[in-house]
Amino acid sequence: MKRPIIHATVAEMAFIGVFISACAFPVALFYLFNFTLMALLSQFGTPFLWLASSLLFGVGLLLAVGYAIIYWRNIRLLACLPLLFLCLLLACIQLLPLPEWSLRLEFAMKHQARQQAALQIQNQFLQETDGERLIRLPASDCFLSAGGCEVVVKKID
């Protein structure tokens, strides 16, 4: 008894392949915006986002393997494209310095606002002689501190 061959148009196969490949984008975005997400969600919420994006990537990888197996007879290269894309993205995540890029991106995005906040703090506490002090930032500048809404000010002589 012969197994039936699954027939699909090239457009259908391309749509399914793009859908499977889209499972990789949350992981790539998570690694690229890691420090920004940590500031938004805190260090306790970020692991859940990492777990969800990794599970989505794993599901996409399983779907890509199944897709390659099912459509191998129709068009070999097109059937392997989503799997190849996911493997290439996984290699990029492992080989490229994405955490360093994420830190630089976060620094560049908030640099000007941090400079202004530092000038305000410097002008406000210039006369004090304390060695070190914890200062609460205004509500509008809370996004500048990853550890809450406070910064440590240290007077250096």
PDB file of N, CA and C in Angstrom, residues 95-143:
ATOM      1  N   LEU A  95      26.760  32.725  18.966  1.00  0.00           N
ATOM      2  CA  LEU A  95      28.055  33.235  18.538  1.00  0.00           C
ATOM      3  C   LEU A  95      28.201  34.752  18.631  1.00  0.00           C
ATOM      4  N   LEU A  96      27.114  35.485  18.421  1.00  0.00           N
ATOM      5  CA  LEU A  96      27.194  36.942  18.448  1.00  0.00           C
ATOM      6  C   LEU A  96      27.113  37.465  19.882  1.00  0.00           C
ATOM      7  N   PRO A  97      27.757  38.595  20.169  1.00  0.00           N
ATOM      8  CA  PRO A  97      27.713  39.158  21.527  1.00  0.00           C
ATOM      9  C   PRO A  97      26.420  39.952  21.768  1.00  0.00           C
ATOM     10  N   LEU A  98      25.272  39.281  21.750  1.00  0.00           N
ATOM     11  CA  LEU A  98      23.989  39.960  21.897  1.00  0.00           C
ATOM     12  C   LEU A  98      23.812  40.634  23.256  1.00  0.00           C
ATOM     13  N   PRO A  99      24.273  40.053  24.371  1.00  0.00           N
ATOM     14  CA  PRO A  99      24.136  40.781  25.645  1.00  0.00           C
ATOM     15  C   PRO A  99      24.900  42.107  25.657  1.00  0.00           C
ATOM     16  N   GLU A 100      26.072  42.132  25.059  1.00  0.00           N
ATOM     17  CA  GLU A 100      26.836  43.376  24.978  1.00  0.00           C
ATOM     18  C   GLU A 100      26.110  44.394  24.098  1.00  0.00           C
ATOM     19  N   TRP A 101      25.565  43.947  22.985  1.00  0.00           N
ATOM     20  CA  TRP A 101      24.808  44.840  22.106  1.00  0.00           C
ATOM     21  C   TRP A 101      23.571  45.367  22.831  1.00  0.00           C
ATOM     22  N   SER A 102      22.920  44.494  23.605  1.00  0.00           N
ATOM     23  CA  SER A 102      21.738  44.903  24.354  1.00  0.00           C
ATOM     24  C   SER A 102      22.091  45.965  25.386  1.00  0.00           C
ATOM     25  N   LEU A 103      23.211  45.794  26.059  1.00  0.00           N
ATOM     26  CA  LEU A 103      23.642  46.775  27.056  1.00  0.00           C
ATOM     27  C   LEU A 103      23.980  48.110  26.393  1.00  0.00           C
ATOM     28  N   ARG A 104      24.647  48.070  25.257  1.00  0.00           N
ATOM     29  CA  ARG A 104      24.975  49.300  24.534  1.00  0.00           C
ATOM     30  C   ARG A 104      23.715  50.004  24.026  1.00  0.00           C
ATOM     31  N   LEU A 105      22.751  49.233  23.543  1.00  0.00           N
ATOM     32  CA  LEU A 105      21.500  49.802  23.055  1.00  0.00           C
ATOM     33  C   LEU A 105      20.738  50.473  24.192  1.00  0.00           C
ATOM     34  N   GLU A 106      20.660  49.807  25.334  1.00  0.00           N
ATOM     35  CA  GLU A 106      19.966  50.363  26.490  1.00  0.00           C
ATOM     36  C   GLU A 106      20.671  51.618  26.982  1.00  0.00           C
ATOM     37  N   PHE A 107      22.000  51.598  26.994  1.00  0.00           N
ATOM     38  CA  PHE A 107      22.771  52.770  27.421  1.00  0.00           C
ATOM     39  C   PHE A 107      22.538  53.942  26.473  1.00  0.00           C
ATOM     40  N   ALA A 108      22.569  53.683  25.175  1.00  0.00           N
ATOM     41  CA  ALA A 108      22.385  54.747  24.190  1.00  0.00           C
ATOM     42  C   ALA A 108      20.976  55.337  24.244  1.00  0.00           C
ATOM     43  N   MET A 109      19.979  54.504  24.510  1.00  0.00           N
ATOM     44  CA  MET A 109      18.605  54.974  24.549  1.00  0.00           C
ATOM     45  C   MET A 109      18.359  55.903  25.737  1.00  0.00           C
ATOM     46  N   LYS A 110      19.040  55.674  26.855  1.00  0.00           N
ATOM     47  CA  LYS A 110      18.787  56.438  28.076  1.00  0.00           C
ATOM     48  C   LYS A 110      19.917  57.396  28.439  1.00  0.00           C
ATOM     49  N   HIS A 111      20.910  57.538  27.591  1.00  0.00           N
ATOM     50  CA  HIS A 111      22.089  58.321  27.932  1.00  0.00           C
ATOM     51  C   HIS A 111      21.764  59.786  28.209  1.00  0.00           C
ATOM     52  N   GLN A 112      21.022  60.423  27.336  1.00  0.00           N
ATOM     53  CA  GLN A 112      20.706  61.844  27.488  1.00  0.00           C
ATOM     54  C   GLN A 112      19.901  62.087  28.764  1.00  0.00           C
ATOM     55  N   ALA A 113      18.907  61.262  29.023  1.00  0.00           N
ATOM     56  CA  ALA A 113      18.082  61.431  30.224  1.00  0.00           C
ATOM     57  C   ALA A 113      18.907  61.193  31.487  1.00  0.00           C
ATOM     58  N   ARG A 114      19.823  60.250  31.439  1.00  0.00           N
ATOM     59  CA  ARG A 114      20.682  60.003  32.603  1.00  0.00           C
ATOM     60  C   ARG A 114      21.628  61.169  32.848  1.00  0.00           C
ATOM     61  N   GLN A 115      22.120  61.782  31.792  1.00  0.00           N
ATOM     62  CA  GLN A 115      22.973  62.962  31.940  1.00  0.00           C
ATOM     63  C   GLN A 115      22.203  64.090  32.627  1.00  0.00           C
ATOM     64  N   GLN A 116      20.975  64.322  32.218  1.00  0.00           N
ATOM     65  CA  GLN A 116      20.157  65.377  32.817  1.00  0.00           C
ATOM     66  C   GLN A 116      19.850  65.073  34.280  1.00  0.00           C
ATOM     67  N   ALA A 117      19.531  63.823  34.589  1.00  0.00           N
ATOM     68  CA  ALA A 117      19.253  63.444  35.974  1.00  0.00           C
ATOM     69  C   ALA A 117      20.501  63.599  36.837  1.00  0.00           C
ATOM     70  N   ALA A 118      21.668  63.247  36.300  1.00  0.00           N
ATOM     71  CA  ALA A 118      22.915  63.397  37.055  1.00  0.00           C
ATOM     72  C   ALA A 118      23.214  64.862  37.329  1.00  0.00           C
ATOM     73  N   LEU A 119      22.944  65.751  36.369  1.00  0.00           N
ATOM     74  CA  LEU A 119      23.145  67.186  36.585  1.00  0.00           C
ATOM     75  C   LEU A 119      22.203  67.728  37.660  1.00  0.00           C
ATOM     76  N   GLN A 120      20.956  67.283  37.651  1.00  0.00           N
ATOM     77  CA  GLN A 120      20.001  67.708  38.671  1.00  0.00           C
ATOM     78  C   GLN A 120      20.444  67.253  40.053  1.00  0.00           C
ATOM     79  N   ILE A 121      20.880  66.009  40.163  1.00  0.00           N
ATOM     80  CA  ILE A 121      21.341  65.486  41.454  1.00  0.00           C
ATOM     81  C   ILE A 121      22.593  66.221  41.898  1.00  0.00           C
ATOM     82  N   GLN A 122      23.491  66.482  40.983  1.00  0.00           N
ATOM     83  CA  GLN A 122      24.737  67.185  41.312  1.00  0.00           C
ATOM     84  C   GLN A 122      24.445  68.598  41.806  1.00  0.00           C
ATOM     85  N   ASN A 123      23.556  69.314  41.159  1.00  0.00           N
ATOM     86  CA  ASN A 123      23.208  70.676  41.581  1.00  0.00           C
ATOM     87  C   ASN A 123      22.481  70.691  42.919  1.00  0.00           C
ATOM     88  N   GLN A 124      21.660  69.671  43.150  1.00  0.00           N
ATOM     89  CA  GLN A 124      20.860  69.625  44.366  1.00  0.00           C
ATOM     90  C   GLN A 124      21.706  69.272  45.592  1.00  0.00           C
ATOM     91  N   PHE A 125      22.670  68.383  45.446  1.00  0.00           N
ATOM     92  CA  PHE A 125      23.416  67.877  46.597  1.00  0.00           C
ATOM     93  C   PHE A 125      24.885  68.289  46.574  1.00  0.00           C
ATOM     94  N   LEU A 126      25.203  69.399  45.951  1.00  0.00           N
ATOM     95  CA  LEU A 126      26.580  69.862  45.858  1.00  0.00           C
ATOM     96  C   LEU A 126      27.129  70.316  47.213  1.00  0.00           C
ATOM     97  N   GLN A 127      26.278  70.901  48.039  1.00  0.00           N
ATOM     98  CA  GLN A 127      26.734  71.439  49.308  1.00  0.00           C
ATOM     99  C   GLN A 127      26.905  70.378  50.388  1.00  0.00           C
ATOM    100  N   GLU A 128      26.263  69.251  50.270  1.00  0.00           N
ATOM    101  CA  GLU A 128      26.311  68.236  51.329  1.00  0.00           C
ATOM    102  C   GLU A 128      27.676  67.565  51.381  1.00  0.00           C
ATOM    103  N   THR A 129      28.073  67.161  52.571  1.00  0.00           N
ATOM    104  CA  THR A 129      29.396  66.564  52.760  1.00  0.00           C
ATOM    105  C   THR A 129      29.323  65.071  53.026  1.00  0.00           C
ATOM    106  N   ASP A 130      28.147  64.476  52.966  1.00  0.00           N
ATOM    107  CA  ASP A 130      28.021  63.033  53.208  1.00  0.00           C
ATOM    108  C   ASP A 130      28.831  62.261  52.178  1.00  0.00           C
ATOM    109  N   GLY A 131      29.383  61.123  52.586  1.00  0.00           N
ATOM    110  CA  GLY A 131      30.181  60.311  51.672  1.00  0.00           C
ATOM    111  C   GLY A 131      29.333  59.568  50.654  1.00  0.00           C
ATOM    112  N   GLU A 132      28.194  58.975  51.103  1.00  0.00           N
ATOM    113  CA  GLU A 132      27.360  58.183  50.208  1.00  0.00           C
ATOM    114  C   GLU A 132      25.908  58.312  50.657  1.00  0.00           C
ATOM    115  N   ARG A 133      25.012  58.374  49.708  1.00  0.00           N
ATOM    116  CA  ARG A 133      23.611  58.576  50.049  1.00  0.00           C
ATOM    117  C   ARG A 133      22.721  57.931  48.995  1.00  0.00           C
ATOM    118  N   LEU A 134      21.601  57.361  49.436  1.00  0.00           N
ATOM    119  CA  LEU A 134      20.609  56.773  48.539  1.00  0.00           C
ATOM    120  C   LEU A 134      19.544  57.824  48.253  1.00  0.00           C
ATOM    121  N   ILE A 135      19.362  58.145  46.986  1.00  0.00           N
ATOM    122  CA  ILE A 135      18.423  59.200  46.594  1.00  0.00           C
ATOM    123  C   ILE A 135      17.311  58.591  45.755  1.00  0.00           C
ATOM    124  N   ARG A 136      16.085  58.992  46.081  1.00  0.00           N
ATOM    125  CA  ARG A 136      14.930  58.537  45.307  1.00  0.00           C
ATOM    126  C   ARG A 136      14.741  59.487  44.119  1.00  0.00           C
ATOM    127  N   LEU A 137      14.633  58.909  42.944  1.00  0.00           N
ATOM    128  CA  LEU A 137      14.424  59.697  41.724  1.00  0.00           C
ATOM    129  C   LEU A 137      12.973  60.146  41.618  1.00  0.00           C
ATOM    130  N   PRO A 138      12.718  61.236  40.907  1.00  0.00           N
ATOM    131  CA  PRO A 138      11.316  61.621  40.657  1.00  0.00           C
ATOM    132  C   PRO A 138      10.612  60.547  39.821  1.00  0.00           C
ATOM    133  N   ALA A 139       9.309  60.524  39.899  1.00  0.00           N
ATOM    134  CA  ALA A 139       8.528  59.500  39.186  1.00  0.00           C
ATOM    135  C   ALA A 139       8.777  59.532  37.682  1.00  0.00           C
ATOM    136  N   SER A 140       9.060  60.707  37.139  1.00  0.00           N
ATOM    137  CA  SER A 140       9.295  60.808  35.701  1.00  0.00           C
ATOM    138  C   SER A 140      10.630  60.188  35.285  1.00  0.00           C
ATOM    139  N   ASP A 141      11.560  60.026  36.231  1.00  0.00           N
ATOM    140  CA  ASP A 141      12.883  59.468  35.917  1.00  0.00           C
ATOM    141  C   ASP A 141      13.097  58.060  36.442  1.00  0.00           C
ATOM    142  N   CYS A 142      12.038  57.401  36.898  1.00  0.00           N
ATOM    143  CA  CYS A 142      12.184  56.049  37.456  1.00  0.00           C
ATOM    144  C   CYS A 142      12.698  55.044  36.427  1.00  0.00           C
ATOM    145  N   PHE A 143      12.427  55.270  35.156  1.00  0.00           N
ATOM    146  CA  PHE A 143      12.869  54.337  34.118  1.00  0.00           C
ATOM    147  C   PHE A 143      14.394  54.321  33.962  1.00  0.00           C
TER     148      PHE A 143
END
